[in-house]
Amino acid sequence: MSFYTYSKAIVYFLLVSVTTLQGQRSPYEEGHDVEFFVMLDGFTKYGGDIKVIDGMTGEEYTKSNTVVSDFHYQMPQILGGFHDMLLAYESKTIAFHLKDGEEHAKQLIDLAASFGIKGFKVDVMKKLNKEVTIYNRLRNKPFFHVDELIVWDRDTLNREGEPDNKYAEHIRFDEEDGEWHRRVKTHWEVDIKRWDYEVHKYQGLDLDTQKGFHESGGLPGNMRTDYFNDVRLSYPIILDSRALPDDQVDYLRRSYIKNLRHLYDPYSWVSKRHERFELGFASLLRQEMSLRSFKVKNRKWFDAVLASFLNDIVSVNRYGHERVYNDIVTRSVFRSYRNQLGVGLDLLNWEESELREPKGNPPSEDANPVWDGVRFNSSWGARLILLDLYLRKGDELVDALRVELKAKKKKEDVVSMFKRVITDVSGMPANRYIELAFVEQRNLMALFVDKIQSEKQKAEAPLERSWLHEN
């Protein structure tokens, strides 16, 4: 028999972070376009005139074309529906996290107090202040104003090439796939009037591959809705004589939704979508602990490990261990360059003056967060081992660790102390337990990785232009 066995049956995925929440589907969820268009009719349409520009001439587009007229008609409907669906979803999302956060904070505060960390407080509203401010700005009006629909024609581009005008910088012929590509660049601006400074966010996205970049500064904690300026948008399309009009319109509207899911995300000011809501308040507890005195050596390790462990206890008891593992693996699977937008990094350096570079580390080929070489003397490795032991021994581990910490009379290396507790609770030498537990933890994480990667690949699959594959 193995050290212990987790049944695959108990690896049950909640996946509430970006799917359905209290019956409300996220507009950012991929793979439900049919349902999206049905739901779209129930939401208020965003008005406003969108100019139609001929990309070749830079003048008003005056030709009669059903693809252009149909898509032009649907653009404000889609953006308006997307905005209002986002507003409805965020209303419930933020309300849920405010209530859930208060309940989680209360249990974590009580547990921390039992370990001698008394007076720890969590201001959930303050922690979510940016979220609430962005939501209130969404209630006032959409962030985006689509000013122009820029129309290009593939046959004309192939025959005459790019014109010398401002619109041409957002199309490019790709020698590798033999197709013309189109992009959008947006500039989000926050004007902090009271402190006389501005925060900017720049985004770029290839509208057919959904790969792009973003660069932004961080928002201050004390935000106001009137700090956010409107975002102006010009959106290019390329007419293709190889395709039937209905097929082109269907592709354009579906790709428009995909692109909005990456471009129209005001909450990316706070964090990446899959990292937006921390499960609990481990980081706040760690900050509080750093201000306290403990009779241990290696304080940085101790603060990180104990804060994560106490928060994990509350999370497991409130949500089940599946939610904790799902949260860990989701962050690992979706790890990417810091300045990536969309399904992959494309710096879109199409002009000589554009010199953007990757920031951060590339995605790891191995998404399993229990990598080879992880050790207990790292705070991450210790978190895994304590979580593992808690799932099998429960309060026996909590009580033993609490007694050990309260009984200390002089400073001791904290890693050795934790290993002593592991030996007592597990009934085997700590080093042997740790060795076996890392193997089991990696195997358990792999079950979550397979599921989440499969969902990710499905969601990130590019839209097919069927006419490109027809003989």
Short mmCIF file of C-alpha atoms in Angstrom, two decimals:
data_model
loop_
_atom_site.label_atom_id
_atom_site.label_comp_id
_atom_site.label_asym_id
_atom_site.label_seq_id
_atom_site.Cartn_x
_atom_site.Cartn_y
_atom_site.Cartn_z
CA MET A 1 0.00 0.00 0.00
CA SER A 2 1.09 3.58 -0.61
CA PHE A 3 1.69 6.03 2.23
CA TYR A 4 -1.91 7.11 1.80
CA THR A 5 -4.29 7.37 -1.11
CA TYR A 6 -6.62 10.13 -2.24
CA SER A 7 -9.51 8.88 -4.29
CA LYS A 8 -10.02 10.67 -7.58
CA ALA A 9 -13.69 10.76 -6.68
CA ILE A 10 -13.08 13.34 -3.96
CA VAL A 11 -11.33 15.69 -6.37
CA TYR A 12 -14.60 17.51 -6.97
CA PHE A 13 -14.26 20.90 -8.60
CA LEU A 14 -16.26 23.85 -7.39
CA LEU A 15 -14.87 26.35 -9.93
CA VAL A 16 -17.01 29.22 -8.66
CA SER A 17 -14.46 31.97 -9.26
CA VAL A 18 -15.13 32.62 -12.94
CA THR A 19 -18.12 30.46 -13.78
CA THR A 20 -21.55 30.77 -12.20
CA LEU A 21 -22.11 32.65 -8.98
CA GLN A 22 -25.52 32.47 -7.34
CA GLY A 23 -27.10 31.76 -10.74
CA GLN A 24 -25.33 34.59 -12.57
CA ARG A 25 -22.94 33.63 -15.35
CA SER A 26 -19.76 35.61 -15.84
CA PRO A 27 -19.55 37.36 -19.23
CA TYR A 28 -15.85 36.44 -19.19
CA GLU A 29 -16.57 32.72 -19.26
CA GLU A 30 -15.64 31.18 -22.59
CA GLY A 31 -17.52 28.44 -24.39
CA HIS A 32 -21.07 29.72 -23.95
CA ASP A 33 -21.52 32.06 -26.92
CA VAL A 34 -24.92 30.63 -27.87
CA GLU A 35 -26.20 31.28 -24.36
CA PHE A 36 -24.48 34.67 -24.37
CA PHE A 37 -26.42 35.85 -27.42
CA VAL A 38 -29.69 34.60 -25.96
CA MET A 39 -29.02 36.43 -22.69
CA LEU A 40 -27.90 39.52 -24.60
CA ASP A 41 -31.45 40.37 -25.60
CA GLY A 42 -32.39 40.81 -21.95
CA PHE A 43 -29.90 43.61 -21.32
CA THR A 44 -30.01 47.29 -22.12
CA LYS A 45 -28.30 48.25 -25.35
CA TYR A 46 -25.50 50.79 -25.22
CA GLY A 47 -26.28 53.66 -27.57
CA GLY A 48 -23.96 56.01 -29.39
CA ASP A 49 -22.99 56.45 -33.02
CA ILE A 50 -20.06 54.48 -34.38
CA LYS A 51 -18.43 56.05 -37.42
CA VAL A 52 -17.57 53.70 -40.29
CA ILE A 53 -14.21 54.51 -41.89
CA ASP A 54 -12.66 53.16 -45.09
CA GLY A 55 -9.19 52.13 -43.98
CA MET A 56 -7.65 52.67 -47.42
CA THR A 57 -8.79 56.27 -47.80
CA GLY A 58 -9.27 57.33 -44.20
CA GLU A 59 -12.62 58.77 -45.22
CA GLU A 60 -16.19 57.76 -44.42
CA TYR A 61 -17.09 54.30 -45.71
CA THR A 62 -19.86 54.73 -48.29
CA LYS A 63 -20.00 51.35 -50.01
CA SER A 64 -22.95 49.01 -49.66
CA ASN A 65 -21.81 45.84 -47.90
CA THR A 66 -24.01 43.53 -45.82
CA VAL A 67 -21.10 42.35 -43.65
CA VAL A 68 -20.25 45.91 -42.68
CA SER A 69 -23.84 47.01 -42.11
CA ASP A 70 -24.80 43.91 -40.10
CA PHE A 71 -21.74 43.98 -37.86
CA HIS A 72 -21.96 47.75 -37.43
CA TYR A 73 -25.55 47.30 -36.24
CA GLN A 74 -24.60 44.56 -33.77
CA MET A 75 -21.50 46.22 -32.26
CA PRO A 76 -23.29 48.54 -29.79
CA GLN A 77 -25.71 45.75 -28.88
CA ILE A 78 -22.88 43.39 -28.03
CA LEU A 79 -20.88 45.98 -26.09
CA GLY A 80 -23.98 47.17 -24.25
CA GLY A 81 -25.05 43.64 -23.39
CA PHE A 82 -21.54 42.71 -22.32
CA HIS A 83 -21.31 45.79 -20.09
CA ASP A 84 -24.66 45.17 -18.39
CA MET A 85 -23.98 41.45 -17.95
CA LEU A 86 -20.67 42.40 -16.34
CA LEU A 87 -22.44 44.86 -14.07
CA ALA A 88 -25.02 42.26 -12.98
CA TYR A 89 -22.34 39.65 -12.37
CA GLU A 90 -20.06 41.99 -10.43
CA SER A 91 -22.94 43.15 -8.25
CA LYS A 92 -23.40 39.60 -6.99
CA THR A 93 -19.68 38.80 -7.02
CA ILE A 94 -18.69 41.71 -4.81
CA ALA A 95 -21.67 41.22 -2.49
CA PHE A 96 -20.71 37.56 -2.15
CA HIS A 97 -17.06 38.30 -1.37
CA LEU A 98 -17.94 41.01 1.14
CA LYS A 99 -20.20 38.63 3.07
CA ASP A 100 -17.92 35.63 2.61
CA GLY A 101 -14.91 37.71 3.61
CA GLU A 102 -16.53 38.82 6.85
CA GLU A 103 -17.32 35.22 7.80
CA HIS A 104 -13.83 34.01 6.87
CA ALA A 105 -12.20 36.89 8.74
CA LYS A 106 -14.14 36.16 11.92
CA GLN A 107 -13.02 32.53 11.99
CA LEU A 108 -9.41 33.42 11.15
CA ILE A 109 -9.33 36.11 13.85
CA ASP A 110 -10.59 33.61 16.45
CA LEU A 111 -8.11 30.94 15.36
CA ALA A 112 -5.20 33.40 15.36
CA ALA A 113 -6.16 34.54 18.87
CA SER A 114 -5.96 30.94 20.09
CA PHE A 115 -2.32 30.99 18.94
CA GLY A 116 -1.64 34.15 20.91
CA ILE A 117 -2.12 36.55 17.98
CA LYS A 118 -4.77 38.69 19.63
CA GLY A 119 -6.12 41.93 18.25
CA PHE A 120 -5.77 40.92 14.59
CA LYS A 121 -8.38 42.76 12.52
CA VAL A 122 -9.55 42.55 8.91
CA ASP A 123 -11.33 45.43 7.20
CA VAL A 124 -12.98 43.55 4.34
CA MET A 125 -14.54 46.67 2.83
CA LYS A 126 -11.16 48.41 2.77
CA LYS A 127 -9.54 45.38 1.17
CA LEU A 128 -12.17 45.45 -1.59
CA ASN A 129 -12.26 49.23 -1.93
CA LYS A 130 -10.82 49.22 -5.47
CA GLU A 131 -13.31 46.56 -6.52
CA VAL A 132 -16.25 48.55 -5.16
CA THR A 133 -15.02 51.79 -6.74
CA ILE A 134 -14.65 50.17 -10.16
CA TYR A 135 -18.12 48.67 -9.81
CA ASN A 136 -19.62 52.06 -8.97
CA ARG A 137 -17.88 53.52 -12.03
CA LEU A 138 -19.38 50.73 -14.14
CA ARG A 139 -22.82 51.64 -12.81
CA ASN A 140 -22.42 55.21 -14.04
CA LYS A 141 -21.53 54.41 -17.65
CA PRO A 142 -19.40 52.04 -19.75
CA PHE A 143 -15.64 52.54 -19.76
CA PHE A 144 -15.42 52.02 -23.52
CA HIS A 145 -16.61 54.31 -26.28
CA VAL A 146 -16.27 52.66 -29.69
CA ASP A 147 -15.74 55.68 -31.92
CA GLU A 148 -14.87 54.05 -35.22
CA LEU A 149 -15.29 50.85 -37.17
CA ILE A 150 -12.37 50.68 -39.61
CA VAL A 151 -13.14 48.64 -42.72
CA TRP A 152 -10.42 46.95 -44.76
CA ASP A 153 -10.71 44.67 -47.76
CA ARG A 154 -8.34 41.73 -48.11
CA ASP A 155 -8.30 41.76 -51.91
CA THR A 156 -7.53 45.49 -52.01
CA LEU A 157 -4.76 45.10 -49.43
CA ASN A 158 -3.21 42.23 -51.37
CA ARG A 159 -3.33 44.29 -54.56
CA GLU A 160 -2.31 47.73 -53.31
CA GLY A 161 -0.63 47.11 -49.94
CA GLU A 162 -1.00 49.27 -46.85
CA PRO A 163 -1.84 52.94 -47.32
CA ASP A 164 0.13 55.70 -45.65
CA ASN A 165 -2.32 56.78 -42.97
CA LYS A 166 -2.87 56.49 -39.23
CA TYR A 167 -5.19 53.48 -39.55
CA ALA A 168 -2.62 51.29 -41.30
CA GLU A 169 -0.53 50.86 -38.15
CA HIS A 170 -3.19 48.50 -36.81
CA ILE A 171 -3.03 45.97 -39.65
CA ARG A 172 -0.10 43.85 -40.77
CA PHE A 173 0.55 41.05 -43.25
CA ASP A 174 1.95 37.97 -41.52
CA GLU A 175 4.44 36.13 -43.73
CA GLU A 176 4.12 32.95 -41.68
CA ASP A 177 0.40 32.30 -42.13
CA GLY A 178 -0.12 34.41 -45.25
CA GLU A 179 -2.96 36.40 -43.67
CA TRP A 180 -3.59 40.00 -42.73
CA HIS A 181 -3.77 40.57 -38.98
CA ARG A 182 -5.56 43.36 -37.13
CA ARG A 183 -4.98 44.76 -33.69
CA VAL A 184 -6.45 47.15 -31.16
CA LYS A 185 -4.49 49.35 -28.78
CA THR A 186 -6.24 51.01 -25.85
CA HIS A 187 -5.20 53.60 -23.30
CA TRP A 188 -6.90 53.57 -19.89
CA GLU A 189 -6.22 56.69 -17.84
CA VAL A 190 -6.91 57.42 -14.19
CA ASP A 191 -6.55 61.06 -13.19
CA ILE A 192 -5.89 61.32 -9.44
CA LYS A 193 -6.95 64.93 -9.15
CA ARG A 194 -6.40 65.41 -5.43
CA TRP A 195 -2.73 64.36 -5.69
CA ASP A 196 -2.11 65.75 -9.17
CA TYR A 197 -0.83 62.61 -10.85
CA GLU A 198 -2.06 60.07 -13.36
CA VAL A 199 -1.99 56.30 -13.70
CA HIS A 200 -2.00 54.75 -17.16
CA LYS A 201 -2.73 51.32 -18.56
CA TYR A 202 -1.87 50.44 -22.14
CA GLN A 203 -3.24 47.36 -23.84
CA GLY A 204 -2.77 45.76 -27.22
CA LEU A 205 -4.49 42.68 -28.65
CA ASP A 206 -4.32 40.75 -31.91
CA LEU A 207 -8.03 40.49 -32.69
CA ASP A 208 -7.80 37.08 -34.35
CA THR A 209 -5.34 35.25 -32.07
CA GLN A 210 -6.40 36.96 -28.80
CA LYS A 211 -2.73 37.38 -27.84
CA GLY A 212 -1.40 40.69 -26.64
CA PHE A 213 0.25 42.84 -23.99
CA HIS A 214 -0.61 45.25 -21.20
CA GLU A 215 1.41 47.75 -19.22
CA SER A 216 -0.02 49.54 -16.22
CA GLY A 217 0.72 51.28 -12.98
CA GLY A 218 -1.03 50.34 -9.76
CA LEU A 219 -4.09 52.09 -8.42
CA PRO A 220 -3.95 53.81 -5.02
CA GLY A 221 -6.16 52.38 -2.31
CA ASN A 222 -8.41 55.40 -1.85
CA MET A 223 -10.07 55.66 -5.28
CA ARG A 224 -13.04 57.67 -6.54
CA THR A 225 -15.25 56.94 -9.53
CA ASP A 226 -14.57 60.29 -11.20
CA TYR A 227 -10.86 59.50 -11.43
CA PHE A 228 -11.47 57.10 -14.34
CA ASN A 229 -11.48 58.61 -17.83
CA ASP A 230 -13.32 57.09 -20.78
CA VAL A 231 -11.47 54.72 -23.10
CA ARG A 232 -11.73 55.54 -26.81
CA LEU A 233 -11.62 52.62 -29.22
CA SER A 234 -11.23 52.16 -32.98
CA TYR A 235 -12.02 48.63 -34.12
CA PRO A 236 -10.74 47.25 -37.46
CA ILE A 237 -12.29 44.47 -39.56
CA ILE A 238 -11.03 42.89 -42.78
CA LEU A 239 -13.56 41.84 -45.41
CA ASP A 240 -12.74 38.53 -47.07
CA SER A 241 -14.16 37.63 -50.47
CA ARG A 242 -13.42 33.95 -49.83
CA ALA A 243 -16.17 33.78 -47.20
CA LEU A 244 -19.94 33.99 -47.35
CA PRO A 245 -21.34 37.16 -45.74
CA ASP A 246 -23.19 35.27 -42.99
CA ASP A 247 -20.03 33.35 -42.06
CA GLN A 248 -18.04 36.58 -41.86
CA VAL A 249 -20.61 38.32 -39.66
CA ASP A 250 -20.79 35.30 -37.35
CA TYR A 251 -16.99 35.21 -37.05
CA LEU A 252 -16.75 38.96 -36.45
CA ARG A 253 -19.31 39.04 -33.68
CA ARG A 254 -17.90 35.96 -31.93
CA SER A 255 -14.35 37.28 -32.12
CA TYR A 256 -15.63 40.66 -30.90
CA ILE A 257 -16.92 38.98 -27.74
CA LYS A 258 -13.65 37.10 -27.27
CA ASN A 259 -11.72 40.34 -27.63
CA LEU A 260 -13.97 42.23 -25.22
CA ARG A 261 -13.30 39.54 -22.62
CA HIS A 262 -9.65 40.56 -22.66
CA LEU A 263 -9.84 44.26 -23.49
CA TYR A 264 -12.87 45.29 -21.45
CA ASP A 265 -11.76 44.16 -18.01
CA PRO A 266 -11.54 47.15 -15.65
CA TYR A 267 -10.78 44.81 -12.74
CA SER A 268 -7.40 44.04 -14.30
CA TRP A 269 -6.38 47.27 -12.56
CA VAL A 270 -6.57 45.20 -9.37
CA SER A 271 -4.99 41.92 -10.49
CA LYS A 272 -5.15 39.25 -13.15
CA ARG A 273 -8.55 37.64 -13.42
CA HIS A 274 -7.52 34.27 -11.98
CA GLU A 275 -5.65 35.90 -9.09
CA ARG A 276 -8.23 38.53 -8.26
CA PHE A 277 -9.71 37.12 -5.06
CA GLU A 278 -7.31 35.68 -2.52
CA LEU A 279 -8.75 32.70 -0.67
CA GLY A 280 -8.84 34.20 2.80
CA PHE A 281 -6.46 36.66 4.39
CA ALA A 282 -3.11 34.92 4.81
CA SER A 283 -1.15 37.93 3.57
CA LEU A 284 -2.86 40.28 6.05
CA LEU A 285 -2.21 37.88 8.91
CA ARG A 286 1.43 37.58 7.87
CA GLN A 287 1.77 41.37 7.93
CA GLU A 288 0.22 41.48 11.41
CA MET A 289 2.54 38.74 12.67
CA SER A 290 5.60 40.62 11.43
CA LEU A 291 4.77 43.33 13.99
CA ARG A 292 4.59 40.84 16.89
CA SER A 293 7.28 39.17 18.98
CA PHE A 294 7.67 35.37 18.96
CA LYS A 295 10.27 33.18 20.63
CA VAL A 296 11.49 31.64 17.39
CA LYS A 297 14.37 32.00 14.97
CA ASN A 298 13.83 32.33 11.21
CA ARG A 299 10.93 34.74 11.54
CA LYS A 300 10.30 35.27 7.84
CA TRP A 301 9.70 31.53 7.35
CA PHE A 302 7.63 31.31 10.53
CA ASP A 303 5.35 34.23 9.69
CA ALA A 304 4.65 32.96 6.18
CA VAL A 305 4.10 29.33 7.22
CA LEU A 306 1.89 29.90 10.25
CA ALA A 307 -0.22 32.56 8.50
CA SER A 308 -0.82 30.27 5.52
CA PHE A 309 -1.52 27.28 7.74
CA LEU A 310 -4.11 29.06 9.88
CA ASN A 311 -5.78 30.49 6.78
CA ASP A 312 -5.78 27.03 5.15
CA ILE A 313 -7.47 25.55 8.22
CA VAL A 314 -10.31 28.06 7.94
CA SER A 315 -10.54 27.55 4.17
CA VAL A 316 -10.68 23.75 4.43
CA ASN A 317 -13.35 23.89 7.12
CA ARG A 318 -15.43 26.44 5.22
CA TYR A 319 -15.10 25.28 1.62
CA GLY A 320 -13.50 21.83 1.65
CA HIS A 321 -9.95 20.96 0.68
CA GLU A 322 -10.90 20.75 -3.01
CA ARG A 323 -11.42 24.50 -3.13
CA VAL A 324 -8.00 25.14 -1.62
CA TYR A 325 -6.24 22.90 -4.12
CA ASN A 326 -8.29 24.32 -6.97
CA ASP A 327 -7.21 27.83 -6.00
CA ILE A 328 -3.54 26.84 -5.81
CA VAL A 329 -3.53 25.00 -9.13
CA THR A 330 -5.55 27.64 -10.99
CA ARG A 331 -2.93 30.25 -10.17
CA SER A 332 -0.18 27.88 -11.28
CA VAL A 333 -1.85 26.87 -14.56
CA PHE A 334 -2.60 30.48 -15.51
CA ARG A 335 0.83 31.80 -14.53
CA SER A 336 2.22 33.94 -17.35
CA TYR A 337 4.38 36.92 -18.20
CA ARG A 338 3.47 39.93 -16.10
CA ASN A 339 2.64 41.99 -19.18
CA GLN A 340 0.66 39.31 -21.02
CA LEU A 341 -2.86 40.05 -22.19
CA GLY A 342 -5.15 37.38 -23.54
CA VAL A 343 -4.24 33.77 -24.20
CA GLY A 344 -0.56 34.46 -24.83
CA LEU A 345 2.05 37.21 -24.96
CA ASP A 346 2.30 39.15 -28.22
CA LEU A 347 4.14 42.44 -27.84
CA LEU A 348 2.71 43.61 -31.18
CA ASN A 349 5.83 45.57 -32.10
CA TRP A 350 4.54 46.26 -35.59
CA GLU A 351 6.09 49.71 -35.95
CA GLU A 352 9.80 50.62 -35.81
CA SER A 353 9.16 52.85 -32.81
CA GLU A 354 7.55 50.03 -30.80
CA LEU A 355 10.13 48.33 -28.59
CA ARG A 356 8.11 46.52 -25.94
CA GLU A 357 9.81 43.62 -24.13
CA PRO A 358 8.56 40.66 -22.05
CA LYS A 359 8.30 41.24 -18.31
CA GLY A 360 8.55 38.54 -15.69
CA ASN A 361 9.07 34.85 -16.22
CA PRO A 362 7.57 32.79 -19.05
CA PRO A 363 4.89 30.21 -18.24
CA SER A 364 6.36 27.00 -16.86
CA GLU A 365 6.12 23.87 -18.96
CA ASP A 366 5.21 21.99 -15.78
CA ALA A 367 2.13 23.59 -14.24
CA ASN A 368 2.20 21.30 -11.19
CA PRO A 369 2.93 23.63 -8.24
CA VAL A 370 4.73 20.82 -6.38
CA TRP A 371 7.88 20.94 -8.43
CA ASP A 372 10.87 18.64 -8.14
CA GLY A 373 13.24 19.95 -5.53
CA VAL A 374 10.72 21.72 -3.30
CA ARG A 375 11.81 21.44 0.31
CA PHE A 376 10.27 21.88 3.75
CA ASN A 377 12.67 24.70 4.58
CA SER A 378 10.89 26.84 2.00
CA SER A 379 7.66 28.41 3.23
CA TRP A 380 5.79 27.01 0.20
CA GLY A 381 7.02 23.48 0.85
CA ALA A 382 6.13 23.73 4.54
CA ARG A 383 2.63 24.91 3.65
CA LEU A 384 2.09 21.79 1.55
CA ILE A 385 3.29 19.44 4.27
CA LEU A 386 1.21 21.04 7.02
CA LEU A 387 -1.87 21.06 4.79
CA ASP A 388 -1.25 17.40 4.02
CA LEU A 389 -0.94 16.47 7.69
CA TYR A 390 -3.96 18.55 8.68
CA LEU A 391 -6.16 16.77 6.14
CA ARG A 392 -5.31 13.46 7.83
CA LYS A 393 -4.94 14.42 11.50
CA GLY A 394 -7.12 17.53 11.80
CA ASP A 395 -7.23 19.24 15.18
CA GLU A 396 -4.62 16.89 16.61
CA LEU A 397 -2.02 18.78 14.57
CA VAL A 398 -3.51 22.17 15.44
CA ASP A 399 -3.53 21.43 19.17
CA ALA A 400 0.01 20.04 19.15
CA LEU A 401 1.37 23.06 17.32
CA ARG A 402 -0.49 25.49 19.58
CA VAL A 403 0.84 23.80 22.74
CA GLU A 404 4.40 23.78 21.37
CA LEU A 405 4.34 27.47 20.51
CA LYS A 406 2.82 28.55 23.82
CA ALA A 407 5.26 26.45 25.84
CA LYS A 408 8.38 28.07 24.38
CA LYS A 409 10.64 29.77 26.93
CA LYS A 410 13.58 30.66 24.67
CA LYS A 411 14.21 31.13 21.00
CA GLU A 412 14.63 28.00 18.90
CA ASP A 413 15.02 27.30 15.20
CA VAL A 414 11.41 27.19 14.09
CA VAL A 415 11.93 24.65 11.29
CA SER A 416 13.25 22.12 13.82
CA MET A 417 10.31 22.84 16.11
CA PHE A 418 7.76 22.23 13.34
CA LYS A 419 9.51 18.99 12.40
CA ARG A 420 9.27 17.85 16.02
CA VAL A 421 5.51 18.42 15.93
CA ILE A 422 5.25 16.51 12.64
CA THR A 423 7.08 13.56 14.17
CA ASP A 424 4.82 13.50 17.23
CA VAL A 425 1.56 13.80 15.28
CA SER A 426 2.38 11.56 12.31
CA GLY A 427 4.06 8.80 14.32
CA MET A 428 7.07 8.61 12.01
CA PRO A 429 10.31 10.59 11.61
CA ALA A 430 9.52 14.01 10.18
CA ASN A 431 11.99 13.75 7.30
CA ARG A 432 10.44 10.47 6.16
CA TYR A 433 6.93 11.86 6.43
CA ILE A 434 7.92 14.96 4.46
CA GLU A 435 9.55 12.86 1.73
CA LEU A 436 6.44 10.70 1.27
CA ALA A 437 4.02 13.61 1.56
CA PHE A 438 5.67 15.60 -1.22
CA VAL A 439 5.17 12.65 -3.59
CA GLU A 440 1.52 12.32 -2.64
CA GLN A 441 0.96 16.06 -2.85
CA ARG A 442 2.41 16.19 -6.35
CA ASN A 443 0.15 13.31 -7.42
CA LEU A 444 -2.90 14.98 -5.91
CA MET A 445 -2.10 18.32 -7.55
CA ALA A 446 -1.70 16.53 -10.90
CA LEU A 447 -5.39 15.57 -10.84
CA PHE A 448 -6.35 19.22 -10.52
CA VAL A 449 -3.79 20.31 -13.12
CA ASP A 450 -5.18 17.92 -15.75
CA LYS A 451 -8.73 19.17 -15.25
CA ILE A 452 -7.94 22.88 -15.17
CA GLN A 453 -5.50 22.72 -18.09
CA SER A 454 -8.12 20.93 -20.16
CA GLU A 455 -10.68 23.66 -19.40
CA LYS A 456 -8.10 26.36 -20.12
CA GLN A 457 -7.13 24.89 -23.49
CA LYS A 458 -10.77 24.60 -24.48
CA ALA A 459 -11.52 28.18 -23.49
CA GLU A 460 -8.43 29.58 -25.21
CA ALA A 461 -8.91 27.78 -28.51
CA PRO A 462 -8.99 30.39 -31.30
CA LEU A 463 -12.08 30.82 -33.41
CA GLU A 464 -11.90 28.98 -36.69
CA ARG A 465 -12.47 30.86 -39.92
CA SER A 466 -14.02 27.92 -41.73
CA TRP A 467 -13.46 29.36 -45.19
CA LEU A 468 -9.67 29.17 -44.71
CA HIS A 469 -9.89 25.36 -44.65
CA GLU A 470 -12.26 24.85 -47.55
CA ASN A 471 -10.95 23.63 -50.86
#
